[in-house]
Short mmCIF file of C-alpha atoms and ligand atoms in Angstrom, two decimals:
data_model
loop_
_atom_site.label_atom_id
_atom_site.label_comp_id
_atom_site.label_asym_id
_atom_site.label_seq_id
_atom_site.Cartn_x
_atom_site.Cartn_y
_atom_site.Cartn_z
CA MET A 1 75.87 127.93 43.38
CA SER A 2 79.27 127.87 41.79
CA CYS A 3 82.31 130.12 41.49
CA ARG A 4 83.38 131.64 38.26
CA ARG A 5 86.39 129.46 37.95
CA CYS A 6 83.98 126.23 38.55
CA SER A 7 81.38 127.19 36.11
CA ARG A 8 84.34 126.98 33.39
CA GLY A 9 84.44 123.24 33.61
CA SER A 10 85.60 121.81 36.69
CA ARG A 11 81.87 120.73 37.63
CA ALA A 12 82.03 118.13 34.99
CA SER A 13 83.32 115.50 37.45
CA GLU A 14 80.97 116.55 40.19
CA SER A 15 78.05 115.64 37.69
CA GLU A 16 78.94 111.90 38.16
CA PRO A 17 76.62 109.48 39.83
CA LEU A 18 77.31 109.87 43.65
CA GLY A 19 78.19 106.00 43.97
CA ARG A 20 78.93 104.14 47.00
CA GLU A 21 78.21 105.73 50.37
CA ALA A 22 80.02 105.67 53.64
CA THR A 23 78.64 105.85 57.08
CA ALA A 24 77.74 109.41 57.50
CA HIS A 25 80.77 111.58 58.05
CA LEU A 26 80.40 113.30 61.52
CA PRO A 27 81.71 116.78 61.60
CA VAL A 28 84.03 117.22 64.42
CA LEU A 29 83.67 119.61 67.04
CA VAL A 30 80.58 120.94 65.41
CA GLU A 31 79.07 122.88 68.35
CA GLU A 32 82.47 124.41 69.19
CA VAL A 33 83.10 125.51 65.52
CA SER A 34 79.33 126.99 65.49
CA PHE A 35 79.68 128.65 68.63
CA LEU A 36 83.21 130.19 68.20
CA LEU A 37 83.36 130.94 64.38
CA ARG A 38 79.67 131.74 63.70
CA PRO A 39 79.59 135.31 62.22
CA ARG A 40 77.71 137.94 64.66
CA ARG A 41 76.67 139.74 61.67
CA GLY A 42 76.28 139.11 57.88
CA GLY A 43 79.05 138.66 55.45
CA TRP A 44 81.00 135.63 54.10
CA MET A 45 82.04 132.52 55.97
CA VAL A 46 84.86 130.37 53.91
CA ASP A 47 84.97 126.85 54.37
CA ALA A 48 88.16 125.79 52.73
CA THR A 49 87.34 122.12 53.26
CA VAL A 50 83.57 121.87 52.78
CA GLY A 51 83.84 118.16 52.28
CA MET A 52 80.68 116.62 52.95
CA GLY A 53 79.06 120.03 53.87
CA GLY A 54 78.47 119.12 57.66
CA HIS A 55 80.20 122.08 59.29
CA ALA A 56 78.96 124.53 56.54
CA GLU A 57 75.28 123.34 57.28
CA ALA A 58 75.67 123.88 61.01
CA LEU A 59 77.29 127.53 60.48
CA LEU A 60 74.63 128.15 57.71
CA GLU A 61 71.88 127.17 59.93
CA ARG A 62 73.00 129.28 62.93
CA SER A 63 73.81 132.60 60.95
CA ALA A 64 71.20 133.26 58.77
CA ALA A 65 72.38 136.65 57.51
CA ALA A 66 75.80 135.18 56.32
CA ARG A 67 76.60 133.50 52.96
CA LEU A 68 79.27 130.61 52.66
CA PHE A 69 82.02 130.05 49.99
CA GLY A 70 82.77 126.42 50.30
CA ILE A 71 86.25 124.85 48.60
CA ASP A 72 86.98 121.28 48.28
CA GLY A 73 89.86 119.77 46.10
CA ASP A 74 87.83 116.70 45.60
CA PRO A 75 85.03 116.93 42.98
CA ALA A 76 83.11 113.96 44.45
CA SER A 77 82.82 115.32 48.19
CA LEU A 78 82.00 118.53 46.37
CA ALA A 79 78.98 117.09 44.76
CA ARG A 80 77.93 115.40 47.96
CA ALA A 81 78.14 119.21 49.77
CA ARG A 82 76.28 120.52 46.93
CA ALA A 83 73.27 118.06 47.36
CA ARG A 84 73.25 118.69 51.15
CA LEU A 85 73.37 122.67 51.05
CA SER A 86 70.94 123.08 48.11
CA ARG A 87 68.28 124.26 50.58
CA PHE A 88 70.27 127.23 51.36
CA GLY A 89 69.83 128.41 47.67
CA SER A 90 72.00 131.47 46.69
CA ARG A 91 73.60 131.66 50.07
CA VAL A 92 75.91 129.02 49.26
CA VAL A 93 78.73 129.16 46.40
CA LEU A 94 81.07 126.10 45.92
CA CYS A 95 84.15 125.82 44.37
CA HIS A 96 86.41 122.94 43.20
CA GLY A 97 90.29 123.81 44.00
CA ASN A 98 93.11 123.57 46.37
CA PHE A 99 93.02 125.51 49.43
CA ARG A 100 96.63 126.54 48.79
CA HIS A 101 95.16 128.93 46.26
CA LEU A 102 92.63 130.30 48.83
CA VAL A 103 92.94 133.90 47.98
CA ALA A 104 92.46 133.57 44.29
CA LEU A 105 89.80 130.86 44.54
CA SER A 106 87.90 133.34 46.94
CA GLY A 107 88.45 136.37 44.53
CA SER A 108 86.99 134.25 41.51
CA ALA A 109 83.79 134.19 43.47
CA GLY A 110 84.16 137.88 44.70
CA VAL A 111 84.91 136.99 48.07
CA THR A 112 87.53 139.53 49.24
CA GLU A 113 86.78 139.68 52.98
CA ALA A 114 85.46 136.90 55.21
CA GLU A 115 83.78 136.95 58.85
CA THR A 116 84.99 133.24 59.41
CA VAL A 117 87.40 130.93 57.57
CA LEU A 118 87.50 127.16 58.55
CA LEU A 119 90.01 124.48 57.87
CA ASP A 120 89.00 120.89 58.75
CA LEU A 121 92.22 119.15 57.78
CA GLY A 122 92.48 115.67 56.44
CA VAL A 123 89.98 113.38 54.72
CA SER A 124 86.27 112.51 55.45
CA SER A 125 84.69 109.40 56.39
CA TYR A 126 83.26 109.03 52.67
CA GLN A 127 86.87 109.31 51.29
CA LEU A 128 88.18 106.76 53.63
CA GLU A 129 85.41 104.35 53.40
CA ALA A 130 83.90 104.76 49.98
CA SER A 131 85.98 106.86 47.44
CA GLY A 132 87.41 103.81 46.15
CA ARG A 133 90.95 105.63 46.16
CA GLY A 134 92.78 103.54 48.63
CA PHE A 135 92.98 105.93 51.65
CA SER A 136 92.45 103.12 54.08
CA PHE A 137 94.07 99.98 55.09
CA GLN A 138 90.82 98.44 55.75
CA THR A 139 89.80 97.93 52.11
CA ASP A 140 91.37 96.34 49.01
CA GLU A 141 91.71 99.19 46.44
CA PRO A 142 94.21 100.74 44.22
CA LEU A 143 96.98 102.73 45.83
CA ASP A 144 95.74 106.21 44.73
CA MET A 145 95.23 108.30 47.75
CA ARG A 146 94.89 111.75 45.49
CA ILE A 147 92.25 114.05 47.08
CA ASP A 148 92.07 115.51 43.65
CA PRO A 149 92.16 112.92 41.06
CA SER A 150 93.23 115.47 38.56
CA GLU A 151 96.66 115.81 40.23
CA GLU A 152 99.96 113.89 40.07
CA PRO A 153 101.07 111.70 41.44
CA THR A 154 99.36 108.48 42.92
CA ALA A 155 100.65 106.66 45.85
CA ALA A 156 101.49 103.79 43.79
CA GLU A 157 103.77 106.01 41.55
CA LEU A 158 105.48 107.40 44.55
CA LEU A 159 106.12 104.00 45.99
CA LYS A 160 107.48 103.20 42.76
CA ARG A 161 109.83 105.99 42.27
CA LEU A 162 111.03 107.43 45.66
CA SER A 163 114.53 106.16 46.95
CA GLU A 164 114.72 104.05 50.32
CA ALA A 165 116.01 107.12 51.91
CA GLU A 166 113.15 109.49 50.81
CA LEU A 167 110.44 106.69 51.87
CA ALA A 168 112.18 106.56 55.23
CA ARG A 169 112.10 110.23 55.85
CA ILE A 170 108.41 110.55 54.55
CA LEU A 171 107.33 107.75 56.91
CA PHE A 172 109.14 109.19 59.84
CA GLU A 173 108.35 113.02 59.41
CA TYR A 174 104.86 112.64 58.14
CA GLY A 175 103.67 109.53 59.88
CA GLU A 176 106.04 109.40 62.98
CA GLU A 177 106.44 105.88 62.23
CA PRO A 178 109.09 104.55 64.62
CA HIS A 179 109.77 101.48 61.82
CA ALA A 180 110.28 104.12 59.15
CA ARG A 181 113.76 102.54 57.94
CA ARG A 182 112.53 98.86 58.01
CA ILE A 183 109.41 99.51 56.07
CA ALA A 184 111.21 101.63 53.59
CA ARG A 185 113.66 98.71 53.14
CA ALA A 186 110.93 96.29 52.81
CA ILE A 187 109.07 98.43 50.24
CA VAL A 188 112.27 98.63 47.97
CA SER A 189 112.79 95.02 48.13
CA ARG A 190 109.37 94.21 47.38
CA ARG A 191 109.05 96.46 44.45
CA ALA A 192 112.15 94.99 42.86
CA ARG A 193 110.06 91.86 42.48
CA ALA A 194 106.72 93.48 41.38
CA PRO A 195 105.12 96.86 41.77
CA LEU A 196 102.89 97.70 44.73
CA ASN A 197 99.50 98.64 43.46
CA THR A 198 97.04 97.87 45.93
CA THR A 199 96.24 98.94 49.59
CA GLN A 200 96.38 95.27 50.89
CA GLU A 201 99.74 94.78 49.07
CA LEU A 202 101.14 97.56 51.05
CA VAL A 203 99.44 96.33 54.33
CA ALA A 204 101.18 93.00 53.73
CA VAL A 205 104.73 94.62 53.33
CA VAL A 206 104.27 96.65 56.46
CA LYS A 207 103.14 93.58 58.47
CA ALA A 208 106.26 91.38 57.40
CA ALA A 209 108.35 94.35 57.98
CA VAL A 210 107.36 95.16 61.49
CA PRO A 211 108.21 92.35 64.29
CA ARG A 212 104.89 91.23 65.44
CA ARG A 213 105.85 92.13 69.21
CA ALA A 214 106.39 95.76 68.04
CA TRP A 215 102.73 96.23 66.46
CA PRO A 216 100.87 98.98 68.24
CA ARG A 217 98.05 98.03 70.49
CA GLN A 218 95.57 100.73 70.06
CA SER A 219 95.95 101.04 66.34
CA HIS A 220 96.36 99.29 62.99
CA VAL A 221 100.50 98.40 62.42
CA ALA A 222 99.89 100.27 58.90
CA THR A 223 98.08 103.24 60.03
CA ARG A 224 101.24 105.55 60.32
CA THR A 225 102.31 104.49 56.77
CA PHE A 226 99.03 105.27 55.26
CA GLN A 227 98.89 108.74 57.01
CA ALA A 228 102.43 109.41 55.64
CA LEU A 229 101.90 108.38 52.22
CA ARG A 230 98.64 110.41 51.74
CA ILE A 231 100.38 113.59 53.14
CA ALA A 232 103.13 112.99 50.84
CA VAL A 233 100.77 112.36 47.75
CA ASN A 234 98.76 115.47 48.52
CA ASP A 235 101.67 117.58 49.61
CA GLU A 236 99.27 118.53 52.58
CA LEU A 237 101.78 120.14 55.03
CA ARG A 238 102.91 122.81 52.38
CA ALA A 239 99.58 123.46 51.11
CA LEU A 240 98.43 124.01 54.57
CA ALA A 241 101.45 126.34 55.34
CA GLU A 242 100.54 128.43 52.33
CA ALA A 243 96.91 128.53 52.90
CA LEU A 244 97.22 129.89 56.51
CA PRO A 245 98.68 133.40 55.86
CA GLN A 246 96.14 133.75 52.97
CA ALA A 247 93.15 132.72 55.21
CA ALA A 248 94.44 135.40 57.63
CA ARG A 249 94.49 138.03 55.18
CA LEU A 250 90.99 137.40 53.96
CA LEU A 251 89.66 138.09 57.59
CA ALA A 252 87.47 141.21 58.07
CA PRO A 253 88.14 143.00 61.46
CA GLY A 254 86.77 141.02 64.27
CA GLY A 255 86.77 138.03 61.74
CA ARG A 256 88.08 134.50 63.10
CA LEU A 257 90.04 131.62 61.42
CA GLY A 258 89.65 128.18 62.91
CA VAL A 259 91.68 125.06 61.94
CA ILE A 260 91.02 121.65 63.13
CA SER A 261 94.09 119.34 62.83
CA PHE A 262 94.41 115.78 63.51
CA HIS A 263 98.03 114.69 63.85
CA SER A 264 101.01 116.70 65.47
CA GLY A 265 102.43 117.63 62.01
CA GLU A 266 99.67 119.60 61.16
CA ASP A 267 99.03 121.16 64.57
CA ARG A 268 103.01 122.13 64.71
CA VAL A 269 102.31 124.17 61.29
CA VAL A 270 99.27 125.84 62.81
CA LYS A 271 100.71 126.56 66.16
CA ARG A 272 103.81 128.09 64.50
CA THR A 273 102.02 130.13 61.96
CA PHE A 274 99.44 131.36 64.35
CA ASN A 275 102.13 132.50 66.83
CA ALA A 276 104.04 134.42 64.22
CA LEU A 277 100.62 135.97 62.88
CA ALA A 278 99.72 136.97 66.74
CA THR A 279 102.45 139.64 66.65
CA GLY A 280 100.37 141.61 63.98
CA PRO A 281 96.79 142.57 63.89
CA TYR A 282 95.73 139.26 64.87
CA ALA A 283 95.19 137.73 68.22
CA LEU A 284 95.10 134.05 69.60
CA LEU A 285 91.37 133.52 70.80
CA LEU A 286 92.47 131.02 73.32
CA PRO A 287 95.84 129.93 74.76
CA THR A 288 95.32 126.38 74.04
CA PRO A 289 93.54 124.19 71.43
CA VAL A 290 89.93 123.22 71.96
CA LYS A 291 89.66 119.46 72.26
CA PRO A 292 86.59 117.18 71.77
CA SER A 293 84.39 116.09 74.90
CA ARG A 294 84.58 112.48 76.31
CA ASP A 295 80.97 111.99 74.75
CA GLU A 296 81.90 113.24 71.39
CA VAL A 297 84.85 110.76 71.32
CA GLN A 298 82.79 107.97 72.14
CA ALA A 299 80.11 108.91 69.65
CA ASN A 300 82.90 109.50 66.90
CA PRO A 301 86.30 107.89 67.69
CA ARG A 302 87.72 109.92 64.67
CA ALA A 303 87.30 113.03 66.69
CA ARG A 304 89.92 111.41 69.32
CA SER A 305 92.91 113.63 68.11
CA ALA A 306 91.14 116.74 66.88
CA ARG A 307 92.65 120.10 68.11
CA LEU A 308 90.86 123.42 67.22
CA ARG A 309 92.94 126.65 67.25
CA ILE A 310 91.40 129.88 66.24
CA LEU A 311 93.05 133.12 65.40
CA GLU A 312 91.10 136.46 65.52
CA ARG A 313 91.74 139.68 63.37
CA VAL A 314 91.76 142.46 65.86
CA GLU A 315 89.08 144.90 65.57
CA ALA A 316 90.59 148.65 65.47
CA ILE A 317 89.43 150.60 68.46
CA ASP A 318 88.24 154.13 67.60
CA VAL A 319 90.04 156.15 70.31
CA ALA A 320 88.06 159.25 69.48
CA ALA A 321 84.91 157.74 70.17
C1 LIG B 401 88.01 116.37 57.24
S1 LIG B 401 87.13 116.69 55.66
C2 LIG B 401 86.18 118.02 55.91
C3 LIG B 401 84.62 117.55 56.28
C4 LIG B 401 83.71 118.76 56.65
N1 LIG B 401 84.25 119.80 57.33
C5 LIG B 401 82.37 118.21 56.75
O1 LIG B 401 81.91 118.77 58.20
O2 LIG B 401 81.71 117.55 56.06
C6 LIG B 401 88.64 117.50 54.83
C7 LIG B 401 88.16 117.76 53.30
O3 LIG B 401 89.11 118.59 52.92
C8 LIG B 401 89.33 118.45 51.74
N2 LIG B 401 90.87 118.94 51.30
C9 LIG B 401 92.08 118.24 51.92
N3 LIG B 401 93.13 119.12 51.63
C10 LIG B 401 92.64 119.85 50.59
C11 LIG B 401 93.42 120.98 49.92
N4 LIG B 401 94.50 121.24 50.19
N5 LIG B 401 92.43 121.73 49.22
C12 LIG B 401 91.18 121.44 49.18
N6 LIG B 401 90.60 120.75 49.84
C13 LIG B 401 91.41 119.88 50.64
C14 LIG B 401 89.34 116.94 51.54
O4 LIG B 401 88.92 116.57 50.08
C15 LIG B 401 87.87 116.72 52.36
O5 LIG B 401 86.72 116.63 51.85
#
């Protein structure tokens, strides 16, 4: 159940005890994904963000003839997916790696063509609540935020070395934070006294930097700062831009690529890339993104901002037939 690359060693971190558990990660838009992306025949489904294995499990249940190749950058999440999907036996192959190397990772498992490719972006409930890596402003943990703990830098390192202007740009571009300049200035002034090492230290800086009357009503005042830092630490938008053309290249004729995004920065990259690809042997399956139903948002508030876009590789029409 692993790719050639993983059997060479990156499974070591996966064999650690599973540790703290989060509330179950509810896969977003799972009915829509299963219905629109389930292969009509056998072949490979590639889940490039297999995470806790929720979408993978639903796809495997609904397409008995297909196999699944799952990738995740986080070895601890991959261990959870491995346990959840073990009942599917040899139909599942899992691999630790960054989806920016999608074609190489798939090739290492012998997957050169896929009926389905899925990317469900961002981080899972497990990573937010129980990974201990400081993704959430609600816990007090080291400011790490790395999806793959073998990569550099950590969030604390970025906060230490970026200039005030770079910090402001990141907060504004990746978090759409209206108080980006104030927060960047406050970070620089705080770190001159002592480094920022924990999530609650950062929360305190943001709270002090933004005037109380300007705190958002619907969300925590540090939400945008945490989102922006996580995107910067993991170079998320560039990885996405590199992965999408590779994902399209992997598609078999008639195959579909689905991407679930959670904020406008991600959705912009998906929309632009899909529109550019749709002039070639690809077409947008739907003119607008699929959004979660009111019932789903009520049951899973994390789904609120989810948008699913789907690109299809057009099947060649045999004019002679
Ligand atoms: C929202 S979760 C996916 C949840 C999954 N669909 C499920 O149903 O359980 C996103 C996952 O993508 C992984 N991830 C994010 N960026 C990645 C990247 N560049 N390469 C590989 N995995 C990545 C995260 O570690 C996380 O497990």
